[in-house]
CSV table of C-alpha atoms in Angstrom, one decimal:
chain,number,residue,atom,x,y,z
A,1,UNK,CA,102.8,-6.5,5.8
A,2,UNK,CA,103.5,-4.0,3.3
A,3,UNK,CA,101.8,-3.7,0.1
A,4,UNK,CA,105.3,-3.9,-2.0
A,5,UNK,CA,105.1,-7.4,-1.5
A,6,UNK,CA,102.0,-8.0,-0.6
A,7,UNK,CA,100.4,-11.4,-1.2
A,8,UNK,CA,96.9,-11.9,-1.8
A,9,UNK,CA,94.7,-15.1,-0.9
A,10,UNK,CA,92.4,-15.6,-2.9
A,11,UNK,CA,89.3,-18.2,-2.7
A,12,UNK,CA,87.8,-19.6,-5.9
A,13,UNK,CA,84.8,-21.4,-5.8
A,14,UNK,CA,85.0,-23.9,-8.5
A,15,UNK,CA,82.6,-25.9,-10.3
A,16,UNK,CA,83.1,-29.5,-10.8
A,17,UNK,CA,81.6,-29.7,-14.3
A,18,UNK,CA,83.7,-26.5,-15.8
A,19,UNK,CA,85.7,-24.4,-13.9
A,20,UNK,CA,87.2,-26.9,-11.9
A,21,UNK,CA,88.0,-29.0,-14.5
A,22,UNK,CA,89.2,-25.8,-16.7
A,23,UNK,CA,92.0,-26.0,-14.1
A,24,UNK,CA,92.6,-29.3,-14.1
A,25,UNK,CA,93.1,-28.8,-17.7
A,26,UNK,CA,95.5,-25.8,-17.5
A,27,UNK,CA,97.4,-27.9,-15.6
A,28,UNK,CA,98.0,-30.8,-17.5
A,29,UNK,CA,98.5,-28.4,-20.5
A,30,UNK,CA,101.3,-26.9,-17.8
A,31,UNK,CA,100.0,-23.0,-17.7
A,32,UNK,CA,101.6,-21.4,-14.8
A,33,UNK,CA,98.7,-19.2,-13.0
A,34,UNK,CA,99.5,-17.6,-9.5
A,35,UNK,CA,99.7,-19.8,-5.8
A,36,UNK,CA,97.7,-17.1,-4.8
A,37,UNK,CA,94.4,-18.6,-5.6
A,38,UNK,CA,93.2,-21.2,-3.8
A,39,UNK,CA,90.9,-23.6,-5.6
A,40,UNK,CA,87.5,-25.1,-3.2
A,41,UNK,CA,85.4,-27.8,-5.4
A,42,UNK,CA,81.5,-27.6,-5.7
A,43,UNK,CA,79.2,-30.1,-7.5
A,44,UNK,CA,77.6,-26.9,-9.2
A,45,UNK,CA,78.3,-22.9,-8.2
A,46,UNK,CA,74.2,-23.1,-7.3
A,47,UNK,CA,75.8,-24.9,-4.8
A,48,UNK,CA,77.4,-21.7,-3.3
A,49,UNK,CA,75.7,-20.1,-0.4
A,50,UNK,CA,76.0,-16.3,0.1
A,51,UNK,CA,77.6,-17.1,3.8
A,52,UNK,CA,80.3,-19.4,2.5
A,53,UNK,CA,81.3,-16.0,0.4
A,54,UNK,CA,80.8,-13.7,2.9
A,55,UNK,CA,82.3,-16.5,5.4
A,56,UNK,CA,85.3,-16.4,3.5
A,57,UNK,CA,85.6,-12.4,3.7
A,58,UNK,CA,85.4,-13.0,7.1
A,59,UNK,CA,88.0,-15.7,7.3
A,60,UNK,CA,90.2,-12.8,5.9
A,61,UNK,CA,90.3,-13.5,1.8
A,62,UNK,CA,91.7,-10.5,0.1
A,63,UNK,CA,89.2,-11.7,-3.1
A,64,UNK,CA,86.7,-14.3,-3.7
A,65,UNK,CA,85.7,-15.3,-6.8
A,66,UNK,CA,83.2,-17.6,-8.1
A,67,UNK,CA,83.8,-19.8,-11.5
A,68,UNK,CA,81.0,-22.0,-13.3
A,69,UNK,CA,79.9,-22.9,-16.4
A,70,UNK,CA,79.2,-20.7,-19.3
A,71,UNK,CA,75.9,-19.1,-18.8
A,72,UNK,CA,73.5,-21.2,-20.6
A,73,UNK,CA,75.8,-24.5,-20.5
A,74,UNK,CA,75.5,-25.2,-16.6
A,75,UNK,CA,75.8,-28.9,-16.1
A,76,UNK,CA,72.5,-28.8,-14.1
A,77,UNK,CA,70.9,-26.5,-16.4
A,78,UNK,CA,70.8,-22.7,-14.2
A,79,UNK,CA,73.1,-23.1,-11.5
A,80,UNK,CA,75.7,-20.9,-12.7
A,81,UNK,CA,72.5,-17.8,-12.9
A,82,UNK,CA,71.7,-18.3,-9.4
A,83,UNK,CA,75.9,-18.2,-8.4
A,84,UNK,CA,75.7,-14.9,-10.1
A,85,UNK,CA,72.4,-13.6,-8.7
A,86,UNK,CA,74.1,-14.8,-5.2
A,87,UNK,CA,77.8,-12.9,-6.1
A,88,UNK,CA,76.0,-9.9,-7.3
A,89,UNK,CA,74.0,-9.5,-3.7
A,90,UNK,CA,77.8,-10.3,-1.8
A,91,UNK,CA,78.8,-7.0,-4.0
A,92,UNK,CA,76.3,-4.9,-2.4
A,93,UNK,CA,76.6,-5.7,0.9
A,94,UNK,CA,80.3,-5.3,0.7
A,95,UNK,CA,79.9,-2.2,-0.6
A,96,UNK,CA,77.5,-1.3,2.3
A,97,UNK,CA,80.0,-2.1,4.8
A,98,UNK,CA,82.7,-0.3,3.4
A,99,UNK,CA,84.6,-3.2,1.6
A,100,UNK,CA,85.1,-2.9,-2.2
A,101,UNK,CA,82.5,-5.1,-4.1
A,102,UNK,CA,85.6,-5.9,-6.8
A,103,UNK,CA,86.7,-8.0,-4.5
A,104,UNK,CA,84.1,-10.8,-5.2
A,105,UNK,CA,83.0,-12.0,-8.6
A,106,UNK,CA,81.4,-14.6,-10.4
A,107,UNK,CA,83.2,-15.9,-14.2
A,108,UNK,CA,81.8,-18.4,-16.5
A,109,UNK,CA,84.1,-20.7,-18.9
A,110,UNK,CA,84.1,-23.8,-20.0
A,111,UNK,CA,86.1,-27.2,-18.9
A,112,UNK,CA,87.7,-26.8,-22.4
A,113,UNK,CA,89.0,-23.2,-21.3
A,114,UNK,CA,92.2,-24.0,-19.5
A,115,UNK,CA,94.3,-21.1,-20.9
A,116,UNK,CA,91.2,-19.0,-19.6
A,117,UNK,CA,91.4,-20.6,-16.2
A,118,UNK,CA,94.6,-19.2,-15.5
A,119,UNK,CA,93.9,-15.8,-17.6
A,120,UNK,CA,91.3,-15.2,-14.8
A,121,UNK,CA,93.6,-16.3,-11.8
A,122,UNK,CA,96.3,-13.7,-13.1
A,123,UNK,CA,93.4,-11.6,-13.8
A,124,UNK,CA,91.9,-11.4,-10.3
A,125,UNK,CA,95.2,-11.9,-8.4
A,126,UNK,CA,96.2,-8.6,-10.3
A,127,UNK,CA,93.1,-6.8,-9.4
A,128,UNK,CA,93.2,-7.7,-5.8
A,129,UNK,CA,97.0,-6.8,-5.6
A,130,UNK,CA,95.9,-3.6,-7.2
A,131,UNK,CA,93.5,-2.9,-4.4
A,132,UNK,CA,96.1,-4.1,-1.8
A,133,UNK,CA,94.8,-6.2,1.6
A,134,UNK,CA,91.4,-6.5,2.8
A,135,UNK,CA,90.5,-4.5,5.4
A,136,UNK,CA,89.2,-7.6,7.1
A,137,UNK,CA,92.2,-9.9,6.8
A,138,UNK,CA,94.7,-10.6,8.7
A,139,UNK,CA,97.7,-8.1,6.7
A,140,UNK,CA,96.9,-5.2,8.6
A,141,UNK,CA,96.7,-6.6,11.9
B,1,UNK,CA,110.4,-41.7,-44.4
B,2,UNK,CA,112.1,-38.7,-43.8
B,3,UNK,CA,110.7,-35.7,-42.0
B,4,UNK,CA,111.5,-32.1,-42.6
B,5,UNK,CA,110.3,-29.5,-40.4
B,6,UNK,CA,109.4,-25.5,-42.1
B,7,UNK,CA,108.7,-22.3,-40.8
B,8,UNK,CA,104.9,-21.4,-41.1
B,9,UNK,CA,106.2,-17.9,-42.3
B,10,UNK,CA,108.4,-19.7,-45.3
B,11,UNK,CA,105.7,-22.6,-46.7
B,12,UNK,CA,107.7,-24.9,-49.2
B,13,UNK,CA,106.9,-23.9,-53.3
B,14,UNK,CA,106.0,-26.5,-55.3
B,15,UNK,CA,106.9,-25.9,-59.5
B,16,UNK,CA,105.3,-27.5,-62.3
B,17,UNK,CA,107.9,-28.0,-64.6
B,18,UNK,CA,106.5,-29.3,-67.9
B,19,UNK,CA,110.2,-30.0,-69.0
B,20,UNK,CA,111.9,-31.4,-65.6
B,21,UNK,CA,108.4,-32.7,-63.5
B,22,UNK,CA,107.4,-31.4,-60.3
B,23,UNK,CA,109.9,-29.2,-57.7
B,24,UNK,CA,109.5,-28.8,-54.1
B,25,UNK,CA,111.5,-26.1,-52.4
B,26,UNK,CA,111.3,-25.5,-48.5
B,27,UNK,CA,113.7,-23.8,-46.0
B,28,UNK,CA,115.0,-26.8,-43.4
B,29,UNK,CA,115.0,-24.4,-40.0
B,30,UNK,CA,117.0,-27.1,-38.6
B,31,UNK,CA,119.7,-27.3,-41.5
B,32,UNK,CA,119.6,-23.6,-41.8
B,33,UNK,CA,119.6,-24.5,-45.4
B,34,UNK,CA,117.1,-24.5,-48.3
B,35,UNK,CA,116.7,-28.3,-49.6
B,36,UNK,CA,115.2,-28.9,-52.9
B,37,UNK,CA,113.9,-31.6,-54.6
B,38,UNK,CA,111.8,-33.3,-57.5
B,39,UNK,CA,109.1,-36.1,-56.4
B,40,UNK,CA,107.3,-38.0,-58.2
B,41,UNK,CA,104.2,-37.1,-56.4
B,42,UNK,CA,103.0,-34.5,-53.8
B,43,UNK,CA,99.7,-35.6,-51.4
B,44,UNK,CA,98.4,-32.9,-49.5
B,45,UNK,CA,96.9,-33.4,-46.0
B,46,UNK,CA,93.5,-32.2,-46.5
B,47,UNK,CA,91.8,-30.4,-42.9
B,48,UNK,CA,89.4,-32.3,-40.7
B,49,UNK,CA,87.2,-29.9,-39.6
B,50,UNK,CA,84.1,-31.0,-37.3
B,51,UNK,CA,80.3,-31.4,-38.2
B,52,UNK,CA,78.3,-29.0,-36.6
B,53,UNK,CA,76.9,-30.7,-33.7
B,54,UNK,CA,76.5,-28.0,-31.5
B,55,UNK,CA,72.6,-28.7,-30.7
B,56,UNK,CA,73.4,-32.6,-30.5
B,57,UNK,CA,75.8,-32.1,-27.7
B,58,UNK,CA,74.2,-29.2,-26.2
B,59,UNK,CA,71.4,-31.9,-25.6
B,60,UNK,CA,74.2,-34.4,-24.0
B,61,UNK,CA,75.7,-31.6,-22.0
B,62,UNK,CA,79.2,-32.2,-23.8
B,63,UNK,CA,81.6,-29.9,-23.9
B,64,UNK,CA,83.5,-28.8,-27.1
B,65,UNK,CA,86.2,-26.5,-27.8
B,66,UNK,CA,87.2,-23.4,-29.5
B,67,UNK,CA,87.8,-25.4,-32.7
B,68,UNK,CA,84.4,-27.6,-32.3
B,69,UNK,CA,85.9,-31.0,-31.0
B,70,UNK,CA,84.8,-33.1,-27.9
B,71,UNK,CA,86.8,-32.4,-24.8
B,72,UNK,CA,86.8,-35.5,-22.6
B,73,UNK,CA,86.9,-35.3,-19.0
B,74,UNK,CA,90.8,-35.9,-18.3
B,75,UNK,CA,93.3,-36.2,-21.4
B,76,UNK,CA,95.4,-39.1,-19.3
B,77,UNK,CA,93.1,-40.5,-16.2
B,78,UNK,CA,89.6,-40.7,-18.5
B,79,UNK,CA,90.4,-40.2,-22.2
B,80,UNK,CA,87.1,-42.1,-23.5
B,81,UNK,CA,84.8,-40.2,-20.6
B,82,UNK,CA,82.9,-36.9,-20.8
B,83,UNK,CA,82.7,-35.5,-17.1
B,84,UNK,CA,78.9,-36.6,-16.8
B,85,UNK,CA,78.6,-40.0,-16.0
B,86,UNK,CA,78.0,-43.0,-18.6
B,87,UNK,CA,78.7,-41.1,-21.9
B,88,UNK,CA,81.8,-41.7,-23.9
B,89,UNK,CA,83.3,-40.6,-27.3
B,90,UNK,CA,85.1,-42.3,-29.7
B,91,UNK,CA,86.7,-41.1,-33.2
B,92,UNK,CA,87.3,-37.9,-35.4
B,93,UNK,CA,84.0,-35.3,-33.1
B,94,UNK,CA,86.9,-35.5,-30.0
B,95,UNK,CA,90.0,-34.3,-32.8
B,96,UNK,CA,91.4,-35.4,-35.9
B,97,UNK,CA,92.8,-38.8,-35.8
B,98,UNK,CA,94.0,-42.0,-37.8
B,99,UNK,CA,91.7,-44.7,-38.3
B,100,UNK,CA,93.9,-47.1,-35.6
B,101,UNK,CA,93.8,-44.2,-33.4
B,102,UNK,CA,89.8,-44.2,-33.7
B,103,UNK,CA,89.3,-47.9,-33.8
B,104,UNK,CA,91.4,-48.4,-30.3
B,105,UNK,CA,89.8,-45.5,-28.9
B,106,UNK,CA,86.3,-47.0,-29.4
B,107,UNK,CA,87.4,-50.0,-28.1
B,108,UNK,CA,88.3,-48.1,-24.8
B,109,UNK,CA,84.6,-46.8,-25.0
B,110,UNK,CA,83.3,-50.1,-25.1
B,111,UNK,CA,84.8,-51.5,-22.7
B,112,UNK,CA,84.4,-48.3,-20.5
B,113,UNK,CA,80.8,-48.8,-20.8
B,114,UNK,CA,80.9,-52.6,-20.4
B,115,UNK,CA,81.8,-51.3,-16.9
B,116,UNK,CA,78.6,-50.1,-16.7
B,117,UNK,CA,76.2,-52.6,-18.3
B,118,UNK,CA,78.0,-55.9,-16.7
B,119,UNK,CA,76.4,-55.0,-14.1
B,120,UNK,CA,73.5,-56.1,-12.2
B,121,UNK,CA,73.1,-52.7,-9.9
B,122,UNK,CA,75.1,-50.1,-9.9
B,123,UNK,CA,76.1,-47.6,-6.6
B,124,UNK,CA,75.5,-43.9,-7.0
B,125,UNK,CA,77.2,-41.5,-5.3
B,126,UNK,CA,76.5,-40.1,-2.3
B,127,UNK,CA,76.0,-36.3,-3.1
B,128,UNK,CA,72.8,-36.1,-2.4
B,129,UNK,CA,70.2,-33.8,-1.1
B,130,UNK,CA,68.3,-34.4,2.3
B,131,UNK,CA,65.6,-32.6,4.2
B,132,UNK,CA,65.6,-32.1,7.9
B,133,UNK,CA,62.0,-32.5,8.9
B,134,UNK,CA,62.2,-30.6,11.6
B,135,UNK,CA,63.3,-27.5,10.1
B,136,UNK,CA,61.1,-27.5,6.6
B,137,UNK,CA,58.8,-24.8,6.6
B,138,UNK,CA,56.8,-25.9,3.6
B,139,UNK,CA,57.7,-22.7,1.6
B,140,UNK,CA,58.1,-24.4,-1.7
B,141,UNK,CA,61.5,-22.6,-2.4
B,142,UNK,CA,63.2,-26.0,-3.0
B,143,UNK,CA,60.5,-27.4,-4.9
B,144,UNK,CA,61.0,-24.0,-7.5
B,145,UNK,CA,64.3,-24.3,-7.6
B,146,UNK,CA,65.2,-27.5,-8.5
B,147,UNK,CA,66.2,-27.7,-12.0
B,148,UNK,CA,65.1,-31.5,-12.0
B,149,UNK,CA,61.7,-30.8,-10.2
B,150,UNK,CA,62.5,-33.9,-7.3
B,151,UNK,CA,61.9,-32.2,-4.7
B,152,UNK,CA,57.6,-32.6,-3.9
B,153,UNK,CA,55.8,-31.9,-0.8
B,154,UNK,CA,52.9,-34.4,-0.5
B,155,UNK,CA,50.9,-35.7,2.9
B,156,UNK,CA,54.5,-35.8,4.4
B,157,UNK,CA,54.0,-32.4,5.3
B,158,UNK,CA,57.4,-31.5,4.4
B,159,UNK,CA,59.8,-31.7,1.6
B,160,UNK,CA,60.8,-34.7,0.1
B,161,UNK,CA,63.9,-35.4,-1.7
B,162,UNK,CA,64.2,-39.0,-3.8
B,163,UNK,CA,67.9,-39.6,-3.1
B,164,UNK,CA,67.8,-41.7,-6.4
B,165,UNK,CA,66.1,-39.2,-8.7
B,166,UNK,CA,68.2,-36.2,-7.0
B,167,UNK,CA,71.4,-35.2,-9.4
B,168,UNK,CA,73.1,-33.6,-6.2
B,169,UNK,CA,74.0,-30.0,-7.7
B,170,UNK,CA,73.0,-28.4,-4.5
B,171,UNK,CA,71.2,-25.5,-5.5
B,172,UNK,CA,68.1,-26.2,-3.0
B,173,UNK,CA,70.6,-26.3,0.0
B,174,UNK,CA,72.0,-23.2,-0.6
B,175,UNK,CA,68.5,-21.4,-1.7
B,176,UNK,CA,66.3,-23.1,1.2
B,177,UNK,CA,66.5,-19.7,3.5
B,178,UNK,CA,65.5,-22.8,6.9
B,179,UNK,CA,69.0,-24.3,6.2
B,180,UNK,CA,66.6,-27.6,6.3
B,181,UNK,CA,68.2,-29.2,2.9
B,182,UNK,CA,71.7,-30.7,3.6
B,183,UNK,CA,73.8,-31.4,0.4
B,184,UNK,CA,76.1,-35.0,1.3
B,185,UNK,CA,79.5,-34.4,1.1
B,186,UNK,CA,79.1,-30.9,0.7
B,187,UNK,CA,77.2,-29.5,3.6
B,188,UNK,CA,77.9,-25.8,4.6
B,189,UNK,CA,80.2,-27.1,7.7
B,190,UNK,CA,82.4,-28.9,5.3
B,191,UNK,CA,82.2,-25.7,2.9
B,192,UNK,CA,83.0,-23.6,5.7
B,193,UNK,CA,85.8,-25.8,7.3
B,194,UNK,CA,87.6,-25.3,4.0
B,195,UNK,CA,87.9,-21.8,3.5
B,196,UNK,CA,88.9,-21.8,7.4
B,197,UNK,CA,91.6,-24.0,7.2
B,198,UNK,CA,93.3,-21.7,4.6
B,199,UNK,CA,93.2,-19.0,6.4
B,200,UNK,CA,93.7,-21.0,10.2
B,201,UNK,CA,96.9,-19.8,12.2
B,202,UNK,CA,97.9,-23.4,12.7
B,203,UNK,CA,98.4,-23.7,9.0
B,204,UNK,CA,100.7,-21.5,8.4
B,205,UNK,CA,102.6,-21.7,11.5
């Protein structure tokens, strides 16, 4: 696949609490964000492991990104610090392996924040786009 | 009662006339014309603007917005509800409303939480954490990370998680470096599965 029309997947781990329902907001308020994102629910983002990041990487996601609640408002209180703690450590070890660390990263917003929800899926769709298909995925192949 | 829409950029005048009385001019977008007239009386909708209850909600974990009202958990499927379970809102904190409007709507929160108190017991859900004996090496990491402080290691000789007092956020499955805790319904194989499935062959094909 070329990178003229080049596609990116994208994984975003969503909180229930926030992020998750920051989208489920933006849609009933009928934003448009792109397909490219794909949404997977957690109960909190202290739910997310660094090997389901680095799992999806592997699975061939052009970016991951992680979204909870703002920092300070996690629904079970610190959640959201240890998501970022967790995304920061995927960065480096991307970077180690050759694989740019923008390609992962953690956001915070609230479930009131639907316009934001989608300001961040345009946001890291046009990022990834700019730094056209992981080497790991399946575009080059 | 007739309605007449204005630009924001072209607000109606009003003139105090001692001679003639009041007059009201405004540009009618829709009539492309500027109407006037002279009433009797002008009553001006005053703004509702919210207390500031920031550390009262903070407390409940409710979420506001950019203008400081309460955001309930799904504008059509749970308009009384706030996304945790058994609190509900009612009246001019979730936006500024008539009277009806906030008597009906605290009727839906009663009878939302009647739901709740009707009954005798009531089933939680199942997203909970549990501890595989077997694997727990007694390393405390669970018992420091839990924002709730369930998790206790006692004569057991291994972690023990109280499925009733545990509020299922996770964080000590994906922190416990033995893989020993196992978060219901959201267990690393299921996490895993999904991401796999969007990028599967079979998928697409």
């Amino acid at each position: 696949m070329t990178t003229d029309n080049f596609e990116p997947q994208i994984v975003a781990f969503c909180c229930k609490y926030c992020a998750y329902a920051a989208a489920d907001l933006a849609g009933s308020m009928r934003l448009s964000y792109p397909p490219n994102v794909k949404v997977i629910q957690l109960p909190c983002t202290g739910r997310v492991d660094i090997l389901h990041l680095l799992k999806a990487v592997e699975d061939g996601a052009d970016g991951v990104y992680v979204a909870g609640c703002l920092e300070g408002e996690c629904h079970f209180l610190k959640g959201n610090l240890r998501a970022r703690k967790k995304v920061n450590y995927v960065k480096k070890t991307l970077e180690e392996i050759g694989i740019e660390p923008e390609r992962v990263e953690m956001f915070n917003l609230s479930s009131a924040m639907g316009s934001r929800f989608a300001e961040i899926a345009n946001e890291m769709t046009q990022r990834i786009k700019d730094l056209g298909p992981s080497p790991v995925g399946t575009h080059n192949v | 009662m007739v309605f007449i829409r204005f630009d924001e950029s072209k607000p109606p005048e009003l003139i105090l006339d001692d001679a003639q009385g009041l007059s009201l001019t405004v540009a009618d977008p829709i009539l492309g014309r500027t109407l006037n007239m002279q009433p009797d009386l002008v009553v001006l909708a005053s703004a509702v603007i919210p207390n500031e209850n920031k550390a009262l909600f903070d407390l409940f974990k409710v979420p506001i917005n950019a203008e400081g009202f309460l955001v309930e958990a799904h504008s059509k499927l749970r308009p009384v509800d706030f996304s945790s379970e058994g609190i509900f809102m009612a009246g001019l904190a979730h936006y500024p409303k008539s009277l009806d409007e906030s008597i009906a709507q605290a009727q839906a929160a009663v009878s939302r939480a009647m739901t709740i108190l009707s009954k005798e017991a009531i089933w939680v859900g199942g997203v909970v954490a549990t501890v595989d004996a077997s694997r727990c090496a007694v390393c405390l990491t669970c018992v420091r990370a839990c924002p709730y402080g369930v998790p206790h290691i006692r004569e057991e000789g291994h972690a023990v998680i109280e499925p009733a007092e545990c509020h299922g956020c996770g964080v000590c499955a994906s922190e416990c470096p033995g893989k020993a805790i196992t978060l219901q319904h959201f267990t690393d194989r299921q996490i895993i599965a999904k991401t796999d499935a969007l990028f599967c062959e079979c998928a697409t094909a």
